[in-house]
Short mmCIF file of C-alpha atoms in Angstrom, two decimals:
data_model
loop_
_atom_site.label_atom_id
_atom_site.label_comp_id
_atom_site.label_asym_id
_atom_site.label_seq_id
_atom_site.Cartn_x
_atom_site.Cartn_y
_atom_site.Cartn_z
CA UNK I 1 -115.32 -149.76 150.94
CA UNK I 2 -118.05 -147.32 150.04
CA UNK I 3 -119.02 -146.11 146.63
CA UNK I 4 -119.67 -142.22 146.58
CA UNK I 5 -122.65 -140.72 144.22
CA UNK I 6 -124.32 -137.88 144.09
CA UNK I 7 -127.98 -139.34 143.68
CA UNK I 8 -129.11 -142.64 143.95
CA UNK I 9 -129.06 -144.78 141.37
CA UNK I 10 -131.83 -147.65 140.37
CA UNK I 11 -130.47 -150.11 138.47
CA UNK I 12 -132.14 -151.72 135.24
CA UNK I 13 -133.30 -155.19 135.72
CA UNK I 14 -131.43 -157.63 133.34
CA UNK I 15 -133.30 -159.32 130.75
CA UNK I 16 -132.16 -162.76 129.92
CA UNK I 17 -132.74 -163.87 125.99
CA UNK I 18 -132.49 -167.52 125.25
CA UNK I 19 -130.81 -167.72 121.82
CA UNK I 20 -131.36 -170.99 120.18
CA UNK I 21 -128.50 -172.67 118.08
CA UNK I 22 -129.22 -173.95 114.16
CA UNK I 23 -128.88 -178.01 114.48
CA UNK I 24 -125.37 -177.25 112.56
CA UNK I 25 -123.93 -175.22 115.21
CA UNK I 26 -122.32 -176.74 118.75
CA UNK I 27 -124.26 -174.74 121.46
CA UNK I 28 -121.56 -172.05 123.05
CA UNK I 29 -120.89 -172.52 126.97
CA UNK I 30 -121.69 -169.16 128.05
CA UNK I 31 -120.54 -168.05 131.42
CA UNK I 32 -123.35 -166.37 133.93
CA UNK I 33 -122.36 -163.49 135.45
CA UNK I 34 -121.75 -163.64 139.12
CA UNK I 35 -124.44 -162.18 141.60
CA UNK I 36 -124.78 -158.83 142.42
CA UNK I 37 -123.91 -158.14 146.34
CA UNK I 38 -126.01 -156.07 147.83
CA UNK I 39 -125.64 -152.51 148.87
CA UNK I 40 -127.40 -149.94 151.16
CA UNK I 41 -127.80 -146.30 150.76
CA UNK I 42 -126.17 -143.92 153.53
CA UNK I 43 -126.45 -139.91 153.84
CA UNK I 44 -123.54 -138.11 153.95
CA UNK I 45 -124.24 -134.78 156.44
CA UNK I 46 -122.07 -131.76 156.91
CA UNK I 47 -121.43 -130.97 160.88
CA UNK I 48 -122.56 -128.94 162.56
CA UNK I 49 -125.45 -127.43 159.90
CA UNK I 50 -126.30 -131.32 159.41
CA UNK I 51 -127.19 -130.46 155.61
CA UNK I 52 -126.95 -133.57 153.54
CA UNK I 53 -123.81 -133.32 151.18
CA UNK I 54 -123.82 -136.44 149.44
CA UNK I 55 -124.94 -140.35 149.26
CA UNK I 56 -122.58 -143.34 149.68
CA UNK I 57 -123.03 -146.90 148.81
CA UNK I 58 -122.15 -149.76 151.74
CA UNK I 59 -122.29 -153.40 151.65
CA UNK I 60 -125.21 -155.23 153.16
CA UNK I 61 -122.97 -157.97 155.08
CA UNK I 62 -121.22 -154.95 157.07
CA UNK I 63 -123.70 -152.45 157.10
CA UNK I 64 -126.91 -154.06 157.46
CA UNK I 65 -126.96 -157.20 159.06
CA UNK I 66 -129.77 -158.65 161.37
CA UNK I 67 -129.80 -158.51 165.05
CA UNK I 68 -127.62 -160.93 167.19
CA UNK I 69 -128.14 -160.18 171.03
CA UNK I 70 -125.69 -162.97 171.86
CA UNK I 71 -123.21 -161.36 170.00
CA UNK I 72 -123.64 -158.42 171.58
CA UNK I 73 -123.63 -160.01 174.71
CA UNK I 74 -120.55 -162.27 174.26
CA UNK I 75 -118.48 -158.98 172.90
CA UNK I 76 -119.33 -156.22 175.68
CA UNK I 77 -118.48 -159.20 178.56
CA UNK I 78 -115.21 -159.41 177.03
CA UNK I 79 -114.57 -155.64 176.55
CA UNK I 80 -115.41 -155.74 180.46
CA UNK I 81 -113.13 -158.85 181.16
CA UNK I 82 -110.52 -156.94 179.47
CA UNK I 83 -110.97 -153.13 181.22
CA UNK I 84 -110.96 -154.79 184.97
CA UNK I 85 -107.33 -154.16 185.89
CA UNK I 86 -106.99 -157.30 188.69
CA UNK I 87 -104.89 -155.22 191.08
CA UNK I 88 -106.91 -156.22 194.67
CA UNK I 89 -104.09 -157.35 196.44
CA UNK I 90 -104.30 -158.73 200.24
CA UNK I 91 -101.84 -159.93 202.48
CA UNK I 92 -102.07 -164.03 204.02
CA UNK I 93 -100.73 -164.35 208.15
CA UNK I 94 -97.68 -164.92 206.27
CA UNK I 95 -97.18 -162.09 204.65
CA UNK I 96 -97.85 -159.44 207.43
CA UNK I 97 -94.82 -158.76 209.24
CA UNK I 98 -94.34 -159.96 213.15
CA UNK I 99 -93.42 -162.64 215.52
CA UNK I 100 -94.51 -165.96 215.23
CA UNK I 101 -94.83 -166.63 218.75
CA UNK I 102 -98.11 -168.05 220.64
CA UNK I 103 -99.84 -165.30 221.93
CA UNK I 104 -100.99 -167.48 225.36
CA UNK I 105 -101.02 -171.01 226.61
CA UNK I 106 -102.61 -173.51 224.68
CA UNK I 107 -104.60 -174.34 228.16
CA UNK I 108 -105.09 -172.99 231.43
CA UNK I 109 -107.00 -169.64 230.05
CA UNK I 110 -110.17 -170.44 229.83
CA UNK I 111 -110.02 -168.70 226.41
CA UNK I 112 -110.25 -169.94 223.18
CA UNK I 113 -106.85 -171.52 221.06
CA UNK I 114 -104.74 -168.83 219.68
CA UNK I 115 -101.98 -168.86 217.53
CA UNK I 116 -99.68 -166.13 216.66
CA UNK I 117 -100.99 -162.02 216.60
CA UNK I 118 -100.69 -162.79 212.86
CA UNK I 119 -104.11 -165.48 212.76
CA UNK I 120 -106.97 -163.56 210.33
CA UNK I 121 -109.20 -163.40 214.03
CA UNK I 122 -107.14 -160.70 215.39
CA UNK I 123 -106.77 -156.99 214.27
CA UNK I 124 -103.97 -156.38 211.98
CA UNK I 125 -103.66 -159.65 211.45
CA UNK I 126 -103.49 -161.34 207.58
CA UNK I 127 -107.11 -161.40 205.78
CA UNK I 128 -107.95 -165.35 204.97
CA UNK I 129 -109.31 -165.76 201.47
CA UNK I 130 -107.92 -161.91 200.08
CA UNK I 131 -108.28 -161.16 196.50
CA UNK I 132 -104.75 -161.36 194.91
CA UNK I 133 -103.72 -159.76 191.32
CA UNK I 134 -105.32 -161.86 189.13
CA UNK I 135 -106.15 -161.57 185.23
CA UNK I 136 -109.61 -161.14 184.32
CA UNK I 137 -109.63 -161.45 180.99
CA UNK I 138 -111.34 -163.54 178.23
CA UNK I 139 -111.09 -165.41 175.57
CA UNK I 140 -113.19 -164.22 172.37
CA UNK I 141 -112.84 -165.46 168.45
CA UNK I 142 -111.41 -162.56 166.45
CA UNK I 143 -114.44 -163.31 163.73
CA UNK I 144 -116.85 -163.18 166.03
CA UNK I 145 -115.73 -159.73 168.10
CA UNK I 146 -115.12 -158.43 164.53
CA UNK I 147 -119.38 -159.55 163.62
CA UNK I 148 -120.08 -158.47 166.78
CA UNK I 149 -118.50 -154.56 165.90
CA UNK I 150 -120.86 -154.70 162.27
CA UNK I 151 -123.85 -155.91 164.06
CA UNK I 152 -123.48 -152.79 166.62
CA UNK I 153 -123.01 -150.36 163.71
CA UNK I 154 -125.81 -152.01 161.74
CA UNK I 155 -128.17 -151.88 164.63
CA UNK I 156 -127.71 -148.61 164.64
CA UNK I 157 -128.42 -148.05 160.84
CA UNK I 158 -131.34 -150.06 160.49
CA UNK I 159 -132.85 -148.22 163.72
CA UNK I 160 -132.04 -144.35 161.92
CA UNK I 161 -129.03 -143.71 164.71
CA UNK I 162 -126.22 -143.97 162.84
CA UNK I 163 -125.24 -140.62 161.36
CA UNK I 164 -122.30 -140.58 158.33
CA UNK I 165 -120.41 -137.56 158.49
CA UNK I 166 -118.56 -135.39 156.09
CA UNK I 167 -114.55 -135.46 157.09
CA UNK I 168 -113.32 -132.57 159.36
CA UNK I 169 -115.52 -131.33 161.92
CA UNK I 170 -115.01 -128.16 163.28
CA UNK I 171 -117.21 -125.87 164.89
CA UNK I 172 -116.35 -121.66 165.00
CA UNK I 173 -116.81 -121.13 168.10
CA UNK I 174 -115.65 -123.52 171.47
CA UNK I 175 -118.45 -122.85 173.74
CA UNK I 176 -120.17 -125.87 175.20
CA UNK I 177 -123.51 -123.91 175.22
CA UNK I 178 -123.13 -122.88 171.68
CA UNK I 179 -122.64 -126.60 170.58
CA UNK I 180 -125.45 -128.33 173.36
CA UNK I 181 -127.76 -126.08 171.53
CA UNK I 182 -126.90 -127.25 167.96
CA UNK I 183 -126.75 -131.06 169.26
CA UNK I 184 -130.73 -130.29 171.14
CA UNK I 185 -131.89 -128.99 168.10
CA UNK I 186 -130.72 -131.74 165.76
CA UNK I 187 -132.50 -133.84 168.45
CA UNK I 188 -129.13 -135.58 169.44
CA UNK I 189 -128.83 -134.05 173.14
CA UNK I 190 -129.46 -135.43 176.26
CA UNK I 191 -133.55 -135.35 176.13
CA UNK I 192 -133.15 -137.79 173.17
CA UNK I 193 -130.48 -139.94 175.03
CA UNK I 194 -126.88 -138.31 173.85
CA UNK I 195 -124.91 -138.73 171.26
CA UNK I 196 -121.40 -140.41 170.54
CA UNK I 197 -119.02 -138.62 168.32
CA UNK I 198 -116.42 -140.98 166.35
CA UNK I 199 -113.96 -138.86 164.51
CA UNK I 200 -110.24 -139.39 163.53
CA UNK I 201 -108.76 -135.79 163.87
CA UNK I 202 -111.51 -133.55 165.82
CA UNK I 203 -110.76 -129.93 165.16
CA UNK I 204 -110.08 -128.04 168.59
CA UNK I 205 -112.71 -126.15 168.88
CA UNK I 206 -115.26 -129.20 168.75
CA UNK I 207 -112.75 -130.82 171.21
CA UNK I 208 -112.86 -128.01 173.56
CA UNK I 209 -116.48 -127.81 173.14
CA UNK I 210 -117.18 -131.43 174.04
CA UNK I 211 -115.76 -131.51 177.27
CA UNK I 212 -118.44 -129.10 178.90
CA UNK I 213 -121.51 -131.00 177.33
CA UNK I 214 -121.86 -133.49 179.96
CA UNK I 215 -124.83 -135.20 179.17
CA UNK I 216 -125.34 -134.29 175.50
CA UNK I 217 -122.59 -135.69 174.06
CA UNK I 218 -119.53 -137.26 174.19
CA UNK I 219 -116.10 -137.64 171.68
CA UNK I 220 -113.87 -139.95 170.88
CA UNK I 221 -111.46 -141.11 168.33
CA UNK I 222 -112.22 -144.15 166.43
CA UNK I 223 -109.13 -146.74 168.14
CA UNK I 224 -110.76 -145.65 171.66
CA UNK I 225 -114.24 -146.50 170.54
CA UNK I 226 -115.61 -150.18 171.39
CA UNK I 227 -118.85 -152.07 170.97
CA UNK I 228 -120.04 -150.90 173.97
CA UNK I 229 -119.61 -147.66 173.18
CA UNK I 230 -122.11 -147.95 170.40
CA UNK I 231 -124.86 -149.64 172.26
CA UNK I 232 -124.56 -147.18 175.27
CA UNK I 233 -125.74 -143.56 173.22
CA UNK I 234 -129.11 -142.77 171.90
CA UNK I 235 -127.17 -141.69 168.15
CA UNK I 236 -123.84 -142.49 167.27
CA UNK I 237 -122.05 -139.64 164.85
CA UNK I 238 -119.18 -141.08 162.86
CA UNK I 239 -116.74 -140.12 160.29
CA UNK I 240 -117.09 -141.00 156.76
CA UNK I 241 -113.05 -142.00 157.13
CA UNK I 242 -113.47 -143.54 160.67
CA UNK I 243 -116.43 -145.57 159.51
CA UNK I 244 -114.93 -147.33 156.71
CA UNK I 245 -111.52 -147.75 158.89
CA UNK I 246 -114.05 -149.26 161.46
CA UNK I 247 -115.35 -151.78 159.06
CA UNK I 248 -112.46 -152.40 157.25
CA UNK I 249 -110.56 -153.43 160.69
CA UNK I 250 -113.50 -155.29 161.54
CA UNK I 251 -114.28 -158.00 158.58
CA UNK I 252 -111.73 -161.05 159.27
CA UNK I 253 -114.93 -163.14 159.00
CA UNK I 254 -115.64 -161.81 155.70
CA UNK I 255 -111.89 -162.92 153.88
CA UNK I 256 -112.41 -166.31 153.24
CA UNK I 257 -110.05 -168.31 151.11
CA UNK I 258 -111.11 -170.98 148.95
CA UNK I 259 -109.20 -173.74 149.47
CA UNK I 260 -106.96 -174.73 146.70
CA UNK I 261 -105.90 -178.52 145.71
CA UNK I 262 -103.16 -177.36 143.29
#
């Protein structure tokens, strides 16, 4: 997935040299070596001192790809669809329990017609047109939910918001003030629009500390995270682990088999 180093290294450019065969010789099929993909440079910082530790290499196609607002937009309507839970539930005149019989004369009254005390027009009566349980949910290509999830994260990286982390975070002490302070000088608090924390196994101080922050931050593991929750913070902190489980879940668009005739 990534490819850990301790500096960054420049490659030397390759330099091609035609080699021309005597008239005597058959010219030798040489193979050309297949194209380089290309990789971007992350920081690797130590929580909660932020000191860089280390740099990793990431592919471009997961890490850095350009902006696609209809993505987006097609992938946080169906995390939506999928949260509403569909359980408005009404009863019809037939449902509510009572007689059936007419309430008064069809004519003679001088009122309007009136059926049973069950008819939507009366109190207590059944509600015409209720919501019933119902599914909300949508319908979304698993290729383009998982493009969707690598265009968040890369959105993120090309914009400076996406902060690697070293694995294991733990804080020494649990105090939410303690840990609001570290986040507001870092410049990930709530003046500089919050942060999201991704981590696999939070230690429990940095658990217990997150649930006092209120606006500053918030925490969560990497299967409760979604696209949306990457678009909503001003930074998103993430695992070195739960970022490469992230894009490793998320790249069914990128295995593509060759067909084969045999």
């Amino acid at each position: 997935m990534a490819t850990e180093t301790g500096l960054p290294r420049h490659e030397q450019p390759t330099v091609e040299i035609a080699i021309q065969a005597s008239p005597s010789t058959p010219p030798v099929a040489q193979r050309r070596a297949p194209p380089q993909k290309a990789k971007v440079l992350t920081t690797i910082y130590k929580f909660p001192s932020m000191e860089p530790q280390y740099f990793a290499y990431y592919p471009a196609n997961k890490l850095h790809l350009p902006l696609r607002r209809d993505i987006l937009h097609r992938a946080v309507v169906y995390e939506g669809d999928a949260a509403r839970q569909g359980t408005a539930s009404t009863k019809w005149r037939d449902d509510v329990h009572g007689s059936g019989r007419k309430v008064r004369p069809q004519k003679g009254t001088g009122k309007a017609r009136l059926g049973d005390k069950k008819s939507p027009s009366l109190r207590g009566g059944g509600v015409a047109f209720g919501p019933h349980p119902r599914d909300f949910s949508t319908g979304l290509p698993r290729k383009i939910y998982d493009l969707a999830w690598r265009t968040a994260l890369s959105y993120r990286y090309r914009r400076g918001q996406l902060v690697v982390l070293d694995n294991g975070i733990e804080i020494e002490m649990n105090e939410s003030r303690w840990l609001a302070q570290i986040m507001k000088w870092n410049h990930l608090g709530q003046a500089d629009g919050g942060s999201l924390l991704v981590a696999r196994e939070p230690g429990e101080n940095v658990s217990q500390a997150f649930l006092g922050l209120e606006g500053h931050g918030t925490l969560k593991s990497e299967d409760d995270v979604d696209v949306k929750d990457l678009l909503k913070a001003g930074r998103v902190m993430i695992e070195k682990r739960s970022l490469d489980y992230l894009l490793r879940e998320h790249s069914s668009d990128l295995n593509r088999k060759v067909p084969s005739a045999v």
